[in-house]
Every structure is written in structure tokens, then in C-alpha cells.
Short mmCIF file of C-alpha atoms (C1' of nucleotides) in Angstrom, two decimals:
data_model
loop_
_atom_site.label_atom_id
_atom_site.label_comp_id
_atom_site.label_asym_id
_atom_site.label_seq_id
_atom_site.Cartn_x
_atom_site.Cartn_y
_atom_site.Cartn_z
CA MET A 1 68.49 89.12 106.81
CA ARG A 2 71.71 89.76 108.06
CA TRP A 3 72.26 90.67 111.72
CA ILE A 4 75.09 91.75 113.54
CA LEU A 5 75.44 90.31 117.44
CA TYR A 6 78.03 92.57 119.01
CA VAL A 7 79.69 90.84 121.55
CA ASP A 8 81.19 92.66 124.43
CA MET A 9 83.03 90.93 127.19
CA ASP A 10 82.22 91.97 130.60
CA ALA A 11 84.99 93.63 132.78
CA TYR A 12 87.38 91.62 130.64
CA TYR A 13 90.67 91.49 132.14
CA VAL A 14 88.99 90.99 135.69
CA SER A 15 87.01 88.20 134.18
CA CYS A 16 90.08 86.43 132.70
CA GLU A 17 91.80 86.51 136.28
CA LEU A 18 88.63 85.27 137.82
CA ARG A 19 88.87 82.27 135.38
CA ASP A 20 92.11 81.15 137.17
CA ARG A 21 90.98 82.27 140.70
CA PRO A 22 87.19 81.56 140.84
CA GLU A 23 87.08 82.08 144.70
CA LEU A 24 87.38 85.54 144.22
CA ALA A 25 83.92 85.90 142.28
CA GLY A 26 81.69 88.16 144.13
CA ARG A 27 84.19 90.51 145.61
CA PRO A 28 85.43 93.75 144.60
CA VAL A 29 88.54 93.21 142.13
CA ILE A 30 90.80 95.59 140.48
CA VAL A 31 93.40 94.75 137.69
CA GLY A 32 96.32 97.37 137.92
CA PRO A 33 99.48 98.43 139.75
CA ASP A 34 98.69 97.99 143.46
CA PRO A 35 99.93 101.52 145.10
CA ARG A 36 100.50 99.81 148.41
CA LEU A 37 103.38 97.62 146.80
CA GLY A 38 105.59 100.48 145.67
CA PRO A 39 105.31 103.93 143.90
CA THR A 40 103.21 104.15 140.97
CA ARG A 41 101.46 106.72 138.65
CA GLY A 42 99.43 103.95 137.28
CA VAL A 43 95.44 103.77 136.65
CA VAL A 44 92.98 101.06 136.84
CA LEU A 45 92.70 98.68 134.00
CA SER A 46 89.73 96.87 134.79
CA ALA A 47 87.29 96.88 138.03
CA SER A 48 84.68 93.81 138.72
CA TYR A 49 81.06 95.25 139.13
CA GLU A 50 81.44 94.69 142.98
CA ALA A 51 84.38 97.34 142.70
CA ARG A 52 82.43 99.37 140.43
CA ALA A 53 79.87 99.67 143.47
CA PHE A 54 82.67 101.78 145.18
CA GLY A 55 83.07 104.30 142.24
CA ILE A 56 85.94 102.39 140.75
CA ARG A 57 86.40 102.70 137.12
CA SER A 58 88.85 101.90 134.30
CA ALA A 59 91.52 104.92 134.00
CA LEU A 60 90.96 105.72 137.52
CA PRO A 61 94.24 106.87 139.05
CA VAL A 62 94.96 103.81 141.57
CA LEU A 63 95.80 106.21 144.31
CA GLN A 64 92.01 107.42 144.17
CA ALA A 65 90.82 103.79 143.93
CA VAL A 66 92.66 102.31 147.17
CA ARG A 67 90.92 105.23 148.89
CA LEU A 68 87.54 104.46 147.67
CA CYS A 69 87.56 100.56 148.06
CA PRO A 70 90.35 99.84 150.52
CA GLY A 71 89.19 96.07 150.54
CA ALA A 72 89.43 95.30 146.96
CA VAL A 73 91.52 92.75 145.71
CA TRP A 74 94.44 93.95 143.47
CA ILE A 75 95.90 91.68 140.63
CA PRO A 76 98.75 93.11 138.58
CA ALA A 77 98.01 93.18 134.92
CA ASP A 78 99.14 89.94 132.88
CA HIS A 79 98.73 91.49 129.14
CA ALA A 80 100.05 88.24 127.53
CA LYS A 81 97.27 86.38 129.41
CA TYR A 82 94.73 88.63 128.09
CA ASP A 83 95.94 88.46 124.59
CA ALA A 84 95.92 84.58 124.63
CA ILE A 85 92.31 84.43 125.83
CA ALA A 86 91.33 86.82 123.41
CA ARG A 87 92.30 84.90 120.53
CA GLU A 88 90.58 81.84 122.27
CA VAL A 89 87.11 83.83 122.22
CA ARG A 90 87.62 84.60 118.39
CA LEU A 91 88.14 81.03 117.62
CA HIS A 92 85.22 80.15 119.66
CA LEU A 93 83.19 82.71 117.70
CA ALA A 94 84.44 81.65 114.47
CA GLY A 95 83.40 78.21 115.26
CA ARG A 96 80.02 79.48 115.48
CA VAL A 97 78.90 82.19 113.38
CA PRO A 98 79.37 82.75 109.53
CA ARG A 99 81.72 85.92 110.01
CA VAL A 100 83.52 87.75 112.86
CA VAL A 101 85.30 91.10 112.85
CA ALA A 102 87.49 91.69 116.03
CA LEU A 103 87.05 95.14 117.00
CA SER A 104 89.34 95.30 120.14
CA ILE A 105 90.91 93.14 122.64
CA ASP A 106 87.15 92.62 124.24
CA GLU A 107 84.82 93.31 121.21
CA ALA A 108 83.68 91.59 118.12
CA ALA A 109 80.63 91.80 115.65
CA CYS A 110 79.44 88.43 114.46
CA GLU A 111 77.55 88.38 111.55
CA VAL A 112 74.37 85.95 111.56
CA ASP A 113 71.72 85.19 109.37
CA ALA A 114 68.11 85.73 111.36
CA ALA A 115 64.54 86.13 109.71
CA GLY A 116 63.68 88.41 112.37
CA PRO A 117 64.46 89.74 115.93
CA ASP A 118 63.09 86.58 117.58
CA GLU A 119 65.47 84.49 115.78
CA ALA A 120 68.24 87.16 116.34
CA ARG A 121 67.63 87.14 120.06
CA GLN A 122 67.81 83.21 120.31
CA ALA A 123 71.11 83.22 118.41
CA ALA A 124 72.56 86.01 120.74
CA LEU A 125 71.23 84.02 123.90
CA ASP A 126 72.88 80.63 122.54
CA LEU A 127 76.16 82.52 121.56
CA GLN A 128 76.35 84.03 125.04
CA SER A 129 75.61 80.79 126.65
CA SER A 130 78.22 79.18 124.58
CA ILE A 131 80.91 81.77 125.96
CA ARG A 132 79.78 81.36 129.36
CA THR A 133 80.09 77.65 129.41
CA GLY A 134 82.82 77.18 126.92
CA LEU A 135 85.38 80.01 127.96
CA ARG A 136 83.75 80.35 131.26
CA LEU A 137 83.45 84.09 130.56
CA PRO A 138 80.68 86.74 130.81
CA ALA A 139 79.66 88.63 127.87
CA SER A 140 77.02 91.12 126.90
CA ILE A 141 75.47 91.01 123.34
CA GLY A 142 73.57 93.56 121.41
CA ALA A 143 71.79 92.43 118.16
CA ALA A 144 70.84 94.62 115.38
CA VAL A 145 71.01 95.26 111.72
CA HIS A 146 73.60 97.80 111.91
CA ARG A 147 76.70 97.40 113.70
CA VAL A 148 76.91 100.82 115.45
CA VAL A 149 73.14 100.17 116.52
CA ALA A 150 74.49 96.74 117.83
CA LYS A 151 77.26 98.39 119.65
CA ILE A 152 74.93 100.81 121.35
CA ALA A 153 72.77 97.95 122.36
CA SER A 154 75.51 95.90 123.77
CA ASP A 155 76.21 98.73 126.40
CA ARG A 156 72.96 98.91 127.21
CA ALA A 157 72.99 95.08 127.85
CA LYS A 158 75.46 95.15 130.46
CA PRO A 159 76.78 93.28 132.45
CA GLY A 160 75.43 89.69 131.23
CA GLY A 161 72.43 90.64 129.18
CA VAL A 162 71.22 90.70 125.46
CA VAL A 163 69.55 93.46 123.90
CA VAL A 164 67.92 93.30 120.55
CA VAL A 165 66.92 96.33 118.52
CA SER A 166 64.63 95.33 115.49
CA PRO A 167 65.00 97.92 112.27
CA GLU A 168 61.85 99.14 112.80
CA GLU A 169 62.12 100.19 116.45
CA THR A 170 65.67 101.62 115.92
CA ALA A 171 64.94 105.02 115.93
CA SER A 172 62.65 105.12 118.96
CA PHE A 173 65.10 102.94 120.84
CA LEU A 174 67.93 105.50 119.92
CA ALA A 175 65.83 108.72 120.61
CA PRO A 176 66.04 108.82 124.28
CA LEU A 177 69.59 107.93 124.58
CA PRO A 178 72.05 110.51 125.77
CA ILE A 179 74.26 111.72 122.79
CA ARG A 180 77.46 110.60 124.72
CA ALA A 181 76.00 107.11 123.66
CA VAL A 182 77.02 107.19 120.07
CA PRO A 183 80.54 105.77 119.55
CA GLY A 184 82.80 108.92 118.70
CA VAL A 185 80.88 111.40 121.06
CA GLY A 186 83.13 112.28 123.77
CA PRO A 187 83.12 115.31 126.11
CA LYS A 188 84.10 117.83 123.57
CA THR A 189 81.54 116.67 120.70
CA ALA A 190 78.97 116.31 123.57
CA GLU A 191 79.58 119.86 125.02
CA ARG A 192 79.50 121.20 121.45
CA LEU A 193 76.38 119.72 120.48
CA ARG A 194 74.84 120.37 124.04
CA LEU A 195 75.38 124.23 123.08
CA ALA A 196 73.39 123.53 119.94
CA GLY A 197 70.71 121.82 121.79
CA VAL A 198 71.05 118.41 121.47
CA GLU A 199 71.27 116.29 124.77
CA ARG A 200 69.63 113.09 123.46
CA ILE A 201 69.87 111.35 120.10
CA GLY A 202 66.55 111.99 118.95
CA ASP A 203 67.42 115.87 119.61
CA VAL A 204 69.41 115.41 116.15
CA LEU A 205 66.20 115.44 114.04
CA ALA A 206 64.58 118.36 116.22
CA VAL A 207 67.46 120.93 116.01
CA ARG A 208 68.17 122.54 112.76
CA PRO A 209 70.68 120.90 110.65
CA ALA A 210 72.73 123.78 109.98
CA LEU A 211 73.10 124.30 113.70
CA VAL A 212 74.45 120.71 114.29
CA ARG A 213 76.58 121.11 111.16
CA ARG A 214 78.09 123.96 112.53
CA ALA A 215 78.77 122.37 115.85
CA VAL A 216 80.57 119.16 114.57
CA GLY A 217 81.14 119.47 110.89
CA SER A 218 80.45 116.57 108.62
CA PHE A 219 80.00 114.25 111.40
CA ALA A 220 76.51 115.92 111.68
CA ASP A 221 75.40 113.80 108.83
CA GLU A 222 76.45 110.63 110.52
CA LEU A 223 74.56 111.72 113.66
CA LEU A 224 71.48 112.60 111.39
CA ALA A 225 71.46 109.13 109.56
CA LEU A 226 71.71 107.54 112.93
CA ALA A 227 69.03 109.11 114.67
CA ARG A 228 66.48 108.34 111.76
CA GLY A 229 67.65 104.81 112.32
CA VAL A 230 69.71 104.16 109.24
CA PRO A 231 73.16 104.84 109.77
CA GLU A 232 75.57 104.40 107.06
CA ASP A 233 77.93 101.17 108.05
CA HIS A 234 81.08 102.36 106.65
CA HIS A 235 83.67 100.05 107.86
CA ARG A 236 87.34 100.75 107.96
CA ASP A 237 89.50 98.54 105.66
CA GLU A 238 91.13 95.76 107.68
CA GLY A 239 94.62 96.53 105.95
CA GLY A 240 96.62 95.74 108.89
CA PRO A 241 98.07 97.64 111.84
CA ARG A 242 98.68 101.69 110.91
CA SER A 243 101.07 102.08 113.89
CA ARG A 244 102.88 100.61 116.95
CA SER A 245 104.33 102.39 119.62
CA ALA A 246 105.94 101.99 123.25
CA ALA A 247 105.73 104.25 126.21
CA GLU A 248 107.00 105.20 129.53
CA THR A 249 105.48 107.40 132.23
CA PHE A 250 108.39 108.38 134.68
CA LEU A 251 107.98 107.93 138.43
CA GLU A 252 108.91 111.56 138.50
CA ASP A 253 109.04 114.08 135.83
CA GLU A 254 112.23 113.90 133.75
CA GLY A 255 114.48 116.83 132.46
CA ASP A 256 117.78 115.23 132.42
CA SER A 257 118.94 114.72 128.70
CA GLU A 258 120.66 111.65 129.40
CA ARG A 259 118.29 109.88 131.29
CA LEU A 260 115.65 111.05 128.58
CA ALA A 261 117.81 109.29 125.89
CA ALA A 262 118.70 106.06 127.76
CA SER A 263 114.67 105.92 128.04
CA LEU A 264 114.24 106.65 124.56
CA ASP A 265 116.70 104.21 123.34
CA GLN A 266 115.38 101.57 125.36
CA LEU A 267 111.65 102.23 124.00
CA ALA A 268 112.94 102.14 120.56
CA ARG A 269 114.56 98.81 120.82
CA SER A 270 111.61 97.39 122.69
CA LEU A 271 109.30 98.99 119.72
CA ALA A 272 111.79 97.46 117.25
CA ARG A 273 111.30 93.99 118.94
CA SER A 274 107.75 93.92 118.79
CA LEU A 275 107.91 95.20 115.19
CA ALA A 276 110.16 92.33 114.22
CA GLU A 277 107.98 89.72 115.82
CA GLU A 278 105.04 90.89 113.74
CA ARG A 279 107.44 91.17 110.71
CA LEU A 280 106.54 94.58 109.72
CA TRP A 281 108.75 97.35 108.33
CA PHE A 282 107.98 101.05 109.23
CA ARG A 283 108.95 104.30 107.28
CA SER A 284 107.86 106.75 109.57
CA VAL A 285 109.11 107.37 113.34
CA THR A 286 107.33 109.75 115.98
CA VAL A 287 108.25 110.83 119.16
CA ALA A 288 105.51 112.16 121.10
CA VAL A 289 106.01 113.73 125.08
CA ARG A 290 103.33 114.54 127.87
CA TRP A 291 104.95 117.60 129.31
CA GLU A 292 104.79 117.92 133.23
CA ASP A 293 101.88 120.02 133.07
CA PHE A 294 99.84 117.71 130.79
CA GLY A 295 100.70 119.48 127.91
CA HIS A 296 101.15 117.45 124.64
CA GLY A 297 103.60 117.65 121.84
CA GLN A 298 104.87 115.48 119.09
CA ARG A 299 107.15 115.52 116.39
CA SER A 300 107.57 112.99 113.30
CA ARG A 301 109.99 112.20 110.40
CA THR A 302 109.21 109.96 107.34
CA MET A 303 112.11 108.18 105.49
CA ALA A 304 112.18 108.10 101.81
CA SER A 305 111.70 104.07 102.17
CA ALA A 306 110.85 101.72 104.74
CA THR A 307 113.35 99.66 107.02
CA ASP A 308 113.16 97.27 109.88
CA ASP A 309 116.72 98.57 111.36
CA PRO A 310 116.56 98.87 115.07
CA GLY A 311 119.32 101.06 114.99
CA VAL A 312 117.68 103.45 112.52
CA LEU A 313 114.61 103.70 114.82
CA ALA A 314 116.70 104.42 117.99
CA ALA A 315 118.80 107.14 115.80
CA LEU A 316 115.86 108.87 114.12
CA ALA A 317 113.75 108.77 117.34
CA ALA A 318 116.81 110.46 119.30
CA ARG A 319 117.16 113.12 116.50
CA VAL A 320 113.24 114.04 116.60
CA LEU A 321 113.11 113.74 120.41
CA ALA A 322 116.37 116.51 120.25
CA GLU A 323 114.22 118.50 118.06
CA LEU A 324 111.17 118.67 120.05
CA ARG A 325 113.09 119.53 123.09
CA ALA A 326 114.92 122.32 121.05
CA LYS A 327 111.65 123.83 119.81
CA GLU A 328 110.47 123.74 123.58
CA SER A 329 113.63 125.30 125.28
CA ALA A 330 112.73 128.53 122.99
CA GLY A 331 110.20 128.97 125.62
CA ARG A 332 110.06 127.12 128.76
CA ARG A 333 111.85 124.47 129.86
CA ARG A 334 109.06 121.87 130.99
CA LYS A 335 110.28 118.50 132.34
CA ILE A 336 108.70 115.56 130.53
CA ARG A 337 106.33 113.11 132.35
CA THR A 338 105.49 110.53 129.53
CA LEU A 339 107.88 109.84 126.52
CA SER A 340 106.73 107.65 123.63
CA VAL A 341 107.98 106.41 120.54
CA SER A 342 105.65 105.40 117.77
CA ALA A 343 106.41 103.82 114.29
CA SER A 344 103.88 104.01 111.42
CA ARG A 345 103.43 104.04 107.49
CA LEU A 346 103.83 100.11 108.44
CA ALA A 347 104.35 97.45 105.84
CA PRO A 348 104.68 93.90 105.86
CA ALA A 349 108.31 92.82 105.41
CA PRO A 350 109.39 91.93 102.01
CA ALA A 351 109.08 88.29 101.23
CA THR A 352 112.86 87.90 101.04
CA GLN A 353 115.06 89.18 104.04
CA ARG A 354 116.88 90.98 101.43
CA ARG A 355 116.87 95.03 101.87
CA LEU A 356 114.47 96.70 99.90
CA ASP A 357 117.06 99.06 98.30
CA ALA A 358 118.49 96.24 96.77
CA PHE A 359 115.29 96.19 94.59
CA VAL A 360 115.58 99.84 93.42
CA ALA A 361 119.25 100.19 92.96
CA GLY A 362 119.90 102.99 90.55
CA SER A 363 116.77 105.26 91.53
CA ASP A 364 117.88 108.43 92.80
CA ARG A 365 115.91 107.86 95.77
CA THR A 366 117.61 104.99 96.83
CA VAL A 367 119.23 105.06 100.30
CA LYS A 368 121.69 102.59 102.03
CA ASN A 369 119.39 100.52 104.53
CA GLY A 370 116.70 102.79 103.67
CA ALA A 371 117.63 105.27 106.32
CA ARG A 372 118.27 108.70 104.54
CA LEU A 373 115.29 110.96 105.07
CA SER A 374 113.53 112.09 102.12
CA ASP A 375 114.16 115.39 100.67
CA ARG A 376 111.26 117.25 102.06
CA ALA A 377 111.68 115.68 105.44
CA SER A 378 115.25 116.47 105.72
CA SER A 379 115.04 119.99 104.21
"C1'" DT B 1 94.67 112.92 145.27
"C1'" DC B 2 95.52 112.93 140.31
"C1'" DT B 3 95.55 111.67 135.78
"C1'" DG B 4 98.61 104.57 131.90
"C1'" DG B 5 99.40 102.46 127.61
"C1'" DG B 6 98.33 101.37 122.98
"C1'" DG B 7 95.83 102.36 119.10
"C1'" DT B 8 92.28 104.86 115.51
"C1'" DC B 9 90.36 108.68 112.73
"C1'" DC B 10 89.84 113.47 111.11
"C1'" DT B 11 91.20 118.25 109.95
"C1'" DA B 12 94.02 121.93 108.34
"C1'" DG B 13 97.72 124.10 106.19
"C1'" DG B 14 102.00 124.08 103.36
"C1'" DA B 15 104.99 121.89 99.33
"C1'" DC B 16 104.94 120.25 95.46
"C1'" DC B 17 103.15 118.35 90.82
"C1'" DC B 18 100.50 118.72 86.76
"C1'" DT C 1 102.59 140.49 85.29
"C1'" DC C 2 99.08 137.74 86.49
"C1'" DT C 3 96.31 133.97 86.66
"C1'" DG C 4 93.25 128.48 87.69
"C1'" DG C 5 91.98 123.99 89.98
"C1'" DG C 6 92.93 119.21 91.18
"C1'" DG C 7 95.52 115.84 93.38
"C1'" DT C 8 98.90 113.97 96.76
"C1'" DC C 9 102.26 113.62 100.57
"C1'" DC C 10 103.73 115.12 105.03
"C1'" DT C 11 103.47 117.59 109.63
"C1'" DA C 12 100.96 118.78 113.86
"C1'" DG C 13 97.25 118.82 116.55
"C1'" DG C 14 92.73 117.25 118.45
"C1'" DA C 15 89.61 113.76 119.78
"C1'" DC C 16 88.33 109.43 120.79
"C1'" DC C 17 88.10 104.45 122.18
"C1'" DC C 18 89.25 100.14 124.95
#
DNA sequence: TCTGGGGTCCTAGGACCC
DNA sequence: TCTGGGGTCCTAGGACCC
């Protein structure tokens, strides 16, 4: 029988740093921008379990973290290091199980064959100990027949544990858990479900299905199947990245057009560089802002054909930002807190380095450098 | 005392086409 | 003068995840 061992690295960024600085083990450690070294609007990226005891969590504003735990050791984020170690982890797993699906920088679903829960548990324990000794990293593992159940189990295994859920006991394992334990149920969905009488996963089976459906639409069917212990494992296709983006939050909210334009240009060119490294072309460009009041706006444009031209990315982004601000100025004129530019409708670079339009010359949709907007988008 | 950066998927409406 | 239904693409917004 095929089982999923869902591997979730514990306090991943912190654990990566502790590998290099083992003398910090046992102390409250925070990865993120130390606000005592200079002004920042940053948040905590990762906190050791010792720091979590003080109430420190990922995404907590660092100014609050310093007050909650003045004695913490702060380490600036080193994303290149975390990416490199993530590749190590994947290689390690791939060498030990028949199939690995990486699901985020610190999570992976490993498929193994096991006759029953005892064999699955032994496989999970072996894998966990090989990660600890071979990579010097702590991991929690959930084992189940369905990926989503294995993931929920891995959350219950933290930190450093193994939780096995057999097919027979899946429904009873899930029933008492809060509905928030289901991946995809966040604060908003949980509140809607609470109003419908659903607070725990088991409640989904006790409430009239029509009520659940009214609360969360077609997601209700997925919740019902999960509560019964037989979730549908529909996994997204792994057809390469859908989008790439770059963002900047200003130290002070920005309203000056020239400074905004300069920042956007830098973001666009930095984004173009990373697309080039991955040999990806793009067809859509989106500019998104977070206004000073934390409101959100975005505007996008799609071109008739793909390109990798950094100048096109920058120019289109500039135009879209201008439109976004023009629309805004019809009412208030809020300053911008965060500016981001994203490229989507990505495609691998053509095998040759020739431009795409060289292959479609003569078509009325042909455009120089693939840069002209499609009819619809430019109207 | 505030609230990052990089992603994914879903929905709904309009335009357009057959 | 009035009448479909189905399908695709694009845009905007929302929710969620690590």
C-alpha cells in the first residue's frame, strides 16, 4: 500500500543557522531584521521553540518581538543558504524514498510502500533519524494514506515527532481537531464555518450539508470528504512556476511619483534578472500596491506574445502603476506602503535565443519584440 | 506597537466567438 | 425584433500558505 510521509522541517530557517552555530542551541533565536541595528518595518521569519515560549511567531512585527523577548539572539536572513539547504534536503529524501514531491521550501511529501501503520511508522522514524544525523536538521513527520491527512498529522507531530494515521482511524483522528487545522481554512473561512455551526472537523458531518455549502461554496464537498476520512487527493499539476515577483516596503509611506518610479524600475529590473536566471519568458505584468491604510490594489496587462525583454517589463510596469495611481487619485490620494511587480503567464525560453516573433512573422498578431499589447488589453 | 516577501488557487463578470 | 448555450481569455479581488 502506498503511504505518504509528510516531512515538515522544524523552525526551518533557525535550524539552518543552528547548523553553523551549534553553540546557540537551547537559546531563543530569531531569524529576521534586528530592529536595534536600524529602522525596519520587518517581521520575524522564523523563531526557535525557545523563542516561541515568549510568544514569538513567524510574521510577528520585529518591534513587538524585541519587547516580548529582549534576550533573543537575532540572525539576519540568508535566503541563499536556506535555498541551498532545501536542495540538500530534497536530494537526501530522493535517495531514500521512491518519490518525493517538494511542496515548499521546508515541506515535502514522500511516497513509500508500507504494509500497514507499523511499517509506515518505522519508515518515518528511519527517515527522520537519517535527516537528523545526515543533515543535522530536525524534522517532524506525519504518515497517512492521503497527503492532506499526512500534512495535518505532521502539524500534530511538531516539534520533532512522528504521527501515524491509519486509514481506519482517519475520521476519528480528524473529528476533534479545530477546523483551522485543515489546510485552506484560514481566519475568514473558519469564521463563516463557525457561524454555520462548524468548529471542529467532525462538526462538518453533524451540520446540514446545505448549510456548509452556503458558508463555503464548493469547498464544502472537500471538507465533507475529509471529515469522512476519504479526502480526494487532487494535486495540482507541476508545470513550472506560475509567477515571479519582487516587492519593496518603504521605510516611510511614499507618495512622490519620481521616487516611486525609480523604485519600480529597480524592482522590474531585479525581477527581469531572476527570470533570466530561470530562463523564463513572461506575457503578463502586474503591479500591486499596499496603500498606507493597508488597503490593496492591483492592475495588470497581458501582451499578445511572450518576451524576456527587461525594458518591456520596466516600461509596462511603469505604465500600469501610472494607471493605478490615476484611478486612485479620482478619490483620495493615499501614499504607498508596499510596491510590487509580478510577471506571470510564464513560459520556458524558446530553445534558440531567437525572438518568438521570428517564428510567427506574417501573423497579424506579430509584434516587434513581442511588446505590443493585445487588442483587448490596449483598448 | 504594528503588520514582509514570495507564492498559489478560486470566483465572478465582461468581451468575444461559435 | 428577439432569441439560445457553451467555451475561452482577461481583469480584479479575495483568501490562504510558508
